[in-house]
Coordinates of C-alpha atoms in Angstrom, one line a residue:
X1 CA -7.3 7.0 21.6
X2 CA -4.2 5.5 22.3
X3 CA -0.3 6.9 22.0
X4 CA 1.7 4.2 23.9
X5 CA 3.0 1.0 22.4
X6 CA 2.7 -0.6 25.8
X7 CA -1.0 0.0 26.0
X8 CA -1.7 -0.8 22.4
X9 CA 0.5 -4.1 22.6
X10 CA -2.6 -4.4 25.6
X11 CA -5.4 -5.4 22.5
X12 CA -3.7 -7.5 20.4
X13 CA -5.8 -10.4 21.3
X14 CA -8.7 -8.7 20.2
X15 CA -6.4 -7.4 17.4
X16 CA -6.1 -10.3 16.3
X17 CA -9.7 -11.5 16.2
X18 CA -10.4 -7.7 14.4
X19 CA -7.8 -8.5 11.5
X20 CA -9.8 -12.1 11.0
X21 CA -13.0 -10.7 10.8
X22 CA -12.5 -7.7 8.9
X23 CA -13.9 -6.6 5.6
X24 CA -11.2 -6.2 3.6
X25 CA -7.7 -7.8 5.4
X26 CA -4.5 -5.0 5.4
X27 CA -1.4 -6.9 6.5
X28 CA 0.3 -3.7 7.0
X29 CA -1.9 -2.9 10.1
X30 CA -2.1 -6.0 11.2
X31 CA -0.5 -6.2 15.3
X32 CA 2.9 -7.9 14.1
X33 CA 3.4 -5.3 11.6
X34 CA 2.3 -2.4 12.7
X35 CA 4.0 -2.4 16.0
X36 CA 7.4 -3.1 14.7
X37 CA 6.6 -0.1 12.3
X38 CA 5.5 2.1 15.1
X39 CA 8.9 1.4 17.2
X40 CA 11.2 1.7 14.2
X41 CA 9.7 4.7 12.3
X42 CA 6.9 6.3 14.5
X43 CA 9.5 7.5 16.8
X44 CA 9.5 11.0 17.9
X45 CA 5.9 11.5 15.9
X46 CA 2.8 12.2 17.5
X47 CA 0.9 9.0 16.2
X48 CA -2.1 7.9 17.9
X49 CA -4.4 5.1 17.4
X50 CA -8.4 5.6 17.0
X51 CA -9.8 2.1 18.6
X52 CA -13.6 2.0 18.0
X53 CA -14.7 -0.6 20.7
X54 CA -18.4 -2.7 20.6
X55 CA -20.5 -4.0 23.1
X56 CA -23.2 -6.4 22.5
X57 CA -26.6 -4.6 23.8
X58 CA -28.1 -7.3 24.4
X59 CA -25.7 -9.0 26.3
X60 CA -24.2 -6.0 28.6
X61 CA -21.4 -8.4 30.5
X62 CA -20.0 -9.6 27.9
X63 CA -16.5 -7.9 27.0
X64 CA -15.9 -5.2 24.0
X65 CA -15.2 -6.4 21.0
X66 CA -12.6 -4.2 19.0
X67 CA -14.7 -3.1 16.0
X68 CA -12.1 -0.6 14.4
X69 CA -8.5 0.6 14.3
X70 CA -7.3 3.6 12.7
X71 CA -3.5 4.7 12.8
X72 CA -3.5 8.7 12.6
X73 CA -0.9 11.3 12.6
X74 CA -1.1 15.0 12.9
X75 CA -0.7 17.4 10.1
X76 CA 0.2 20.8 10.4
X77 CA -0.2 21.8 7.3
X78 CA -2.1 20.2 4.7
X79 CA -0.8 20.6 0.9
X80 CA 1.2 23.9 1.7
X81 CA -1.6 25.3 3.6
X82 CA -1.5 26.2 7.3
X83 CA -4.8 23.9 8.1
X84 CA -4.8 21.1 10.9
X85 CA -5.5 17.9 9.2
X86 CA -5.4 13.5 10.2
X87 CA -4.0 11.2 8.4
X88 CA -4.1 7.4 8.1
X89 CA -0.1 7.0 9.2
X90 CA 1.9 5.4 6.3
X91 CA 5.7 4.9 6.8
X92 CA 8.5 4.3 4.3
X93 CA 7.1 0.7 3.8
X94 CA 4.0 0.2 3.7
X95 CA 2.3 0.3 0.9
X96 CA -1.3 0.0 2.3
X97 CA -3.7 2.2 4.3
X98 CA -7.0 0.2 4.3
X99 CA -8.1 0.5 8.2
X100 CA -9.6 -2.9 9.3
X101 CA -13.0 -2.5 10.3
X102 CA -14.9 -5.5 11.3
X103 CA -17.0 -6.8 8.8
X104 CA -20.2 -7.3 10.5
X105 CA -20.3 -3.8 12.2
X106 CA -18.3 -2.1 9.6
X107 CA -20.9 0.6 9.1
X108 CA -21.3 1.4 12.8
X109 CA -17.8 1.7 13.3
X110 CA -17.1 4.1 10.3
X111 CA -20.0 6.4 11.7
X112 CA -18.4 6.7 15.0
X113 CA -15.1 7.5 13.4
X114 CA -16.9 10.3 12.0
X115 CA -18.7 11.4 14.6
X116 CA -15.5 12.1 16.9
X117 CA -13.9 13.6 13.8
X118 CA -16.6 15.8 13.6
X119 CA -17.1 17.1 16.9
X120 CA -14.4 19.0 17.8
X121 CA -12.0 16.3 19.5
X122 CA -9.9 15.9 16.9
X123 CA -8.8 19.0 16.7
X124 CA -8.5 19.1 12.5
X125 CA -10.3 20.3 10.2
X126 CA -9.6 17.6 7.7
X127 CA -9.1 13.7 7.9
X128 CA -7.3 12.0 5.0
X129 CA -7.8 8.5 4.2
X130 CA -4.9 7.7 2.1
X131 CA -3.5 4.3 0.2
X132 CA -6.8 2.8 1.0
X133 CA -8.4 0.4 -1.5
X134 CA -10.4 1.9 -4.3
X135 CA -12.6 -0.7 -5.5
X136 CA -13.1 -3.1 -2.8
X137 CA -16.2 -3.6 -0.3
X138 CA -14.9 -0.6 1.9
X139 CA -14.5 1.7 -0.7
X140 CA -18.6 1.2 -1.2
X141 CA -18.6 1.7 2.7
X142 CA -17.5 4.7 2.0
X143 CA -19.6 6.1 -0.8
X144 CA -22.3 4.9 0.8
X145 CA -21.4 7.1 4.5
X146 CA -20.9 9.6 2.3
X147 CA -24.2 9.5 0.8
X148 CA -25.9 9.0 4.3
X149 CA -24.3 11.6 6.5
X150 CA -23.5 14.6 4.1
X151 CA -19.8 14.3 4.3
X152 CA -18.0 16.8 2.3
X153 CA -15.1 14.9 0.3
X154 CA -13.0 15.2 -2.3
X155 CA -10.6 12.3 -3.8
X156 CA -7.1 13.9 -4.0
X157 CA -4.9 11.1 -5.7
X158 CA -5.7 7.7 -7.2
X159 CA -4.3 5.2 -9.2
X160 CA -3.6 1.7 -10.2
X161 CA -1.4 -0.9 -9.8
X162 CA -0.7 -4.4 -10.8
X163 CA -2.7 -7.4 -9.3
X164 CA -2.9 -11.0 -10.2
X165 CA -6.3 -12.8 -9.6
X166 CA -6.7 -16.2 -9.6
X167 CA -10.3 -17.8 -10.1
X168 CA -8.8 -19.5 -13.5
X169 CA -9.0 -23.3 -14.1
X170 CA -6.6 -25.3 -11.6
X171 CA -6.1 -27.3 -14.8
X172 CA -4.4 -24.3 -16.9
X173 CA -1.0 -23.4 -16.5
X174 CA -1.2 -19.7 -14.8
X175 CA 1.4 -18.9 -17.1
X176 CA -0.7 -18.2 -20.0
X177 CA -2.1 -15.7 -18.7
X178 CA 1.3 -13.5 -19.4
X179 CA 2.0 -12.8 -22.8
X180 CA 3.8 -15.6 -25.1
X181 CA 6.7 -12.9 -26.0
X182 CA 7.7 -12.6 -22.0
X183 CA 7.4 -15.8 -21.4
X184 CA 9.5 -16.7 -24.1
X185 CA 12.3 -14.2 -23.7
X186 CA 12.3 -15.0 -19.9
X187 CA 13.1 -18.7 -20.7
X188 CA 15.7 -17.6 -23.4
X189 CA 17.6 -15.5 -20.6
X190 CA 17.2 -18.6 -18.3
X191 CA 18.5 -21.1 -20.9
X192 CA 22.1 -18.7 -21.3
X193 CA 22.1 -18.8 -17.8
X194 CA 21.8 -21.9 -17.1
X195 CA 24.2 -22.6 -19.8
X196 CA 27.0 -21.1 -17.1
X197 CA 26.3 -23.0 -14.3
X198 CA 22.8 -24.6 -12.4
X199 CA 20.4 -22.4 -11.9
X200 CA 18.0 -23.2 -8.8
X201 CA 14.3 -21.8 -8.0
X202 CA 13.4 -22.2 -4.3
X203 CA 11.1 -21.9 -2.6
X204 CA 10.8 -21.3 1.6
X205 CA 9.4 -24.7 3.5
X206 CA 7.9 -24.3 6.8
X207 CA 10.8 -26.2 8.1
X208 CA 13.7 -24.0 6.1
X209 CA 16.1 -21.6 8.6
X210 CA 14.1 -18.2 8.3
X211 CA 17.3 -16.5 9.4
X212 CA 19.1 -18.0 6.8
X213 CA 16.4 -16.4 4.2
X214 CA 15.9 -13.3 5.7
X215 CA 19.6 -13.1 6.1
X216 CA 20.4 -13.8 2.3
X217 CA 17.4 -11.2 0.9
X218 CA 19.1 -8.4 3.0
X219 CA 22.4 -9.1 2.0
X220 CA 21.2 -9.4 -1.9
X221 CA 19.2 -6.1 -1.7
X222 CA 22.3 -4.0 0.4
X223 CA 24.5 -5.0 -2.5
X224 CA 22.4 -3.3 -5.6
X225 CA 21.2 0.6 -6.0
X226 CA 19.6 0.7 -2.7
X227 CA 22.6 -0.1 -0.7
X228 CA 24.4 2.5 -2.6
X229 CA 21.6 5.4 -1.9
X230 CA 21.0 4.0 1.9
X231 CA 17.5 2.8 0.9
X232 CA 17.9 -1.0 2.0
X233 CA 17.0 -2.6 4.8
X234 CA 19.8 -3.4 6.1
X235 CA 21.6 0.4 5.5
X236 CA 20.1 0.9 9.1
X237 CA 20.2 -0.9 12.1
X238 CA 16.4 0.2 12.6
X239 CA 15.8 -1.2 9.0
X240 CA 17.3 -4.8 9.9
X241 CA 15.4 -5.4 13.0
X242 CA 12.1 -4.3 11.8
X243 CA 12.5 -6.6 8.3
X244 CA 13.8 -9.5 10.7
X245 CA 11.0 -9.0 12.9
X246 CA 8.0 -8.9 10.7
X247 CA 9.7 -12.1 8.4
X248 CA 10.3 -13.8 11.2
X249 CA 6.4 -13.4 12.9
X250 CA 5.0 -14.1 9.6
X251 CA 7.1 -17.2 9.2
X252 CA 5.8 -18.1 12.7
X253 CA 2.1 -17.3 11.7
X254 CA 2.3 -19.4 8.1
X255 CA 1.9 -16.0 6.8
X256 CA 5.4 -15.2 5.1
X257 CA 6.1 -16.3 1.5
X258 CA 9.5 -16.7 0.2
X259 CA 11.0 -17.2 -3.4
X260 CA 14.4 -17.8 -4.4
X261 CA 17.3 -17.9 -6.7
X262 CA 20.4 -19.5 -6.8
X263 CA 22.9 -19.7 -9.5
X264 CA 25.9 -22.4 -8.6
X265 CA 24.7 -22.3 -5.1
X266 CA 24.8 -18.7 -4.4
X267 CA 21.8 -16.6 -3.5
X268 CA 21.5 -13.6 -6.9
X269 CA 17.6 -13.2 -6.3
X270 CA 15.0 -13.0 -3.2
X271 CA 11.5 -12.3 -3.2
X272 CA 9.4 -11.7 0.1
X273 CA 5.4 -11.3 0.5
X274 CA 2.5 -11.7 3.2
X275 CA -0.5 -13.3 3.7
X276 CA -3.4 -11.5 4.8
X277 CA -7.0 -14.0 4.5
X278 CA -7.8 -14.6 0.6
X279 CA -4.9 -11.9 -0.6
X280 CA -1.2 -11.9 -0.6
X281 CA 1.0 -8.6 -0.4
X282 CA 4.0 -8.2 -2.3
X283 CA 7.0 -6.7 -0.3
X284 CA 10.3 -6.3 -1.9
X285 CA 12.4 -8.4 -4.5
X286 CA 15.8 -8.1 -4.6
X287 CA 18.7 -9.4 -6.9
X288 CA 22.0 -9.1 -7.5
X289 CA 22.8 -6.8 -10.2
X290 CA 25.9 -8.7 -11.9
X291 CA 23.0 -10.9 -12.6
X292 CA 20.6 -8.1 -14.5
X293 CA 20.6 -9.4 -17.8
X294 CA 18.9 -12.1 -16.6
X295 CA 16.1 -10.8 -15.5
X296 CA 16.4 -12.6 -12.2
X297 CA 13.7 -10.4 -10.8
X298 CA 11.0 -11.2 -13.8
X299 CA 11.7 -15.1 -13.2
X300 CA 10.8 -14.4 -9.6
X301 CA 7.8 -12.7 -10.6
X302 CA 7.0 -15.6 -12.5
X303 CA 7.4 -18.0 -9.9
X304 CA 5.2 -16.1 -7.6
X305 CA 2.5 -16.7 -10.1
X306 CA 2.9 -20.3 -10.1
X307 CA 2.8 -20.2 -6.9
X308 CA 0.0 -18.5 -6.6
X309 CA -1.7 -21.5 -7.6
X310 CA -0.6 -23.5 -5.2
X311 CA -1.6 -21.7 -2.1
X312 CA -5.2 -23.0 -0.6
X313 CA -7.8 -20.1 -0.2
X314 CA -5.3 -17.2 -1.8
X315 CA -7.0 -15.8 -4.6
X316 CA -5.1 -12.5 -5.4
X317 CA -1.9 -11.1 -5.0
X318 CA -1.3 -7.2 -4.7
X319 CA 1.8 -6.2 -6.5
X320 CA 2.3 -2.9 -3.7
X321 CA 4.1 -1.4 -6.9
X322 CA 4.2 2.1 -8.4
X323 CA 1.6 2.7 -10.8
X324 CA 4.3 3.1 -13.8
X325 CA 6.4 -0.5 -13.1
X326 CA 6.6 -1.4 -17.1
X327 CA 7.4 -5.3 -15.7
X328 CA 4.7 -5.8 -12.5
X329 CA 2.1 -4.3 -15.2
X330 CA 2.9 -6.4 -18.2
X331 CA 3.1 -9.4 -15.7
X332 CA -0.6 -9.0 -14.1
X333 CA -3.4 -9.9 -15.7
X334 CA -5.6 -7.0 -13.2
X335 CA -5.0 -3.8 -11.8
X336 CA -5.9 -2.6 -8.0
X337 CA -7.1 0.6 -7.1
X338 CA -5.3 3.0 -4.7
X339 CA -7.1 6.0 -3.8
X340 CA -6.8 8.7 -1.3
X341 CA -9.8 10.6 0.2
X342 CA -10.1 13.6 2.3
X343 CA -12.8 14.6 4.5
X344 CA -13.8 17.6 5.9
X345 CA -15.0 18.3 8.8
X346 CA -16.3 21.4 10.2
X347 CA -17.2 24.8 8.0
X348 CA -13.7 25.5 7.0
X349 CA -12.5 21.9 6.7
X350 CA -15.8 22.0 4.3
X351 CA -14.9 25.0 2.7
X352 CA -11.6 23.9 1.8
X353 CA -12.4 20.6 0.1
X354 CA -15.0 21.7 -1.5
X355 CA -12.8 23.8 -3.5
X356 CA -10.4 21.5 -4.0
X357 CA -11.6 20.2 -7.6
X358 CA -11.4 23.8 -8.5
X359 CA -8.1 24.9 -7.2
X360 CA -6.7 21.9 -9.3
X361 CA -8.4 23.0 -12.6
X362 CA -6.9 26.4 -11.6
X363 CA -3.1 25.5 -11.0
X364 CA -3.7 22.9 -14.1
X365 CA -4.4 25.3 -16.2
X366 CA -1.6 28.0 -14.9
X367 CA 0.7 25.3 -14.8
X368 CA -0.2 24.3 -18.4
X369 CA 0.2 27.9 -19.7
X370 CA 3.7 28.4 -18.6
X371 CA 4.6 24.8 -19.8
X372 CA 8.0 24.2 -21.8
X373 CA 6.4 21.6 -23.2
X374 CA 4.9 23.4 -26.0
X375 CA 7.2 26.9 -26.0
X376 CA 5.0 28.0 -29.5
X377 CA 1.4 26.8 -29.0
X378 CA 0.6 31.2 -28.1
X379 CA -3.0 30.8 -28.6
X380 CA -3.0 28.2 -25.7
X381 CA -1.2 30.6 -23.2
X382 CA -3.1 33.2 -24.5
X383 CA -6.3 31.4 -23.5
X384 CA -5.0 30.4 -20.3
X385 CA -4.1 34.0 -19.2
X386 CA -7.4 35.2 -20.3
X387 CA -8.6 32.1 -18.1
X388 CA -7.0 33.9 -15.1
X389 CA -7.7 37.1 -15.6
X390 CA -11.4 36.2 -15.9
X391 CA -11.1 33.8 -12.7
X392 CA -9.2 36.7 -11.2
X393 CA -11.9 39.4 -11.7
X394 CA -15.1 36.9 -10.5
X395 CA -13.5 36.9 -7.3
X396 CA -12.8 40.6 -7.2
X397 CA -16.1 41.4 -7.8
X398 CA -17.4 38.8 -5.4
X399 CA -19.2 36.4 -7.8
X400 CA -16.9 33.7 -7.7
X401 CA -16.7 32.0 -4.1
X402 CA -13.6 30.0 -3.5

């Protein structure tokens, strides 16, 4: 268990070698991300990180290998109840949680996390994996744990969100896998604009000024909505440093992809994403609202596409969007996904998410009973109260356990 940077900054050799080896790749926890993240937003929180190490038995000398890493913050009080829980740490922007576990001792690693959850040292009664991947191989890990050691889980949110696979024939045009009424209404827009002045698509070369990119997307972004509510990057100082940081290590690693528009030589849209093995990770797009009835955001979108194509070994790219974004959902042609799990541990942490499912079903159906929704539909509140007042007596009379 480690709580210093200093320490942790210790393993990123091994870090390194983890996040290339493991079974499903997580930029956001990679070393050059997740440190920056720590410093700028994990200050003043009691974060520490679960390192899981190996050694070889057969070969006792040889040094640990890191197997696991597993970012975890205290919660006092877990969905308005006064329980100790863990959680996988997520900050403002990241938009990931899938722990990287090494892919040959994935299992092993994932039992031992368990094992000092469950005995006491953790001191919580729950762990909650959240953001983590849904459908991919550690997701399977997962069920399968479950299955083997008589964990006590419940999902509590999931969702989906845009993806684009690739796997189609190098000889199409990626394109057509969008539907002909975007496309064509995206080229329209395009055509007026360009009808103003030269319009530009660019994208960043290995030998481009990073600053100069990472300069120009911060300035773009500052200037719409979320400069106005204090929600870009650059409305802190914190916020600037950590974006300039992670572009710029990227950039340095071949990692960092960067799109770009320019109308008469001036910057209206940015788009930023990461590497991470056979997957990309959208970031943040930004444009410049004078330019919104352009859709300068949507052509981006579509040149990330294209580019997609172009990238050796990258077959995917996670959107990192909310489930409801109408234009990343229409643009994908797959959906990713997201789930969060919780896991009890001990007889009360067992207790409580084993009734999870049913304290749901109960609030859904209060909830649903005193909606404005449908002010007239009586017989539906009258059902629902009979509901409760039925669920209310079991317990009174001991024959419902909750």
């Amino acid at each position: 268990m480690v709580h210093d940077l200093e320490t942790l900054a210790g393993f990123v050799p091994a870090w390194e070698e983890l996040a290339a080896a493991a079974l499903e790749p997580n930029v956001f926890y990679e070393h050059w991300m997740l440190l920056p993240a720590l410093k700028a937003f994990g200050a003043g929180k009691d974060i520490h990180v679960i390192l899981v190490l190996i050694h070889d038995p057969r070969n006792p000398d040889a040094p640990a290998k890191l197997g696991g890493l597993f970012p975890l913050e205290p919660v006092s009080r877990f969905r308005k109840m006064k329980l100790a829980a863990l959680s996988l740490w997520q900050h403002v922007h990241c938009y990931a949680c899938t722990p990287l576990v090494r892919a040959d001792a994935a299992g092993e690693c994932m039992v031992e996390l368990f094992r000092w959850f469950r005995s006491g040292e953790a001191n919580a009664s729950l762990l909650k994996l959240q953001c983590i991947s849904g459908d991919g191989r550690f997701h399977k890990l997962l069920v399968d744990l479950s299955n083997a050691l008589g964990l006590r889980s419940c999902t509590t949110d999931i969702f989906t969100r845009g993806l684009w696979r690739g796997g189609y024939d190098r000889n199409t045009d990626p394109e057509s896998a969008v539907s002909g009424d975007l496309r064509r209404r995206l080229r329209r827009k395009e055509k007026r604009l360009s009808e103003r002045g030269p319009v530009e698509h660019l994208v960043m070369r290995p030998e481009d000024d990073v600053g100069r990119w990472i300069d120009e997307f911060l300035q773009i972004e500052a200037s719409g909505w979320k400069g106005r509510h204090g929600s870009a990057m650059a409305s802190t100082e914190v916020g600037r440093r950590y974006f300039t940081e992670i572009a710029t290590s990227a950039f340095r690693r071949g990692r960092l992809l960067m799109l770009g528009l320019n109308f008469n030589g001036r910057p209206i849209a940015r788009r930023c994403a990461f590497v991470a093995d056979e997957g990309s990770f959208a970031f943040k797009t930004a444009y410049d609202e004078e330019f919104a009835d352009f859709s300068p955001g949507a052509m981006l979108e579509m040149d990330s596409i294209r580019q997609l194509q172009t990238l050796p070994g990258v077959r995917w790219m996670d959107s990192c969007a909310t489930a409801d974004n109408f234009l990343v959902n229409r643009l994908s042609n797959d959906r990713k996904t997201i789930q969060s799990l919780t896991v009890g541990g001990g007889a009360l942490g067992e207790l409580v998410v084993s009734g999870m499912p049913l304290l749901r079903w109960t609030t859904h159906r209060i909830l649903k009973m005193f909606s404005a929704d449908a002010p007239g539909d009586l017989s539906a509140k009258a059902s629902a109260s009979r509901d409760v007042r039925i669920f209310t007596e079991m317990k009174e009379a001991k024959t419902c356990k909750l």
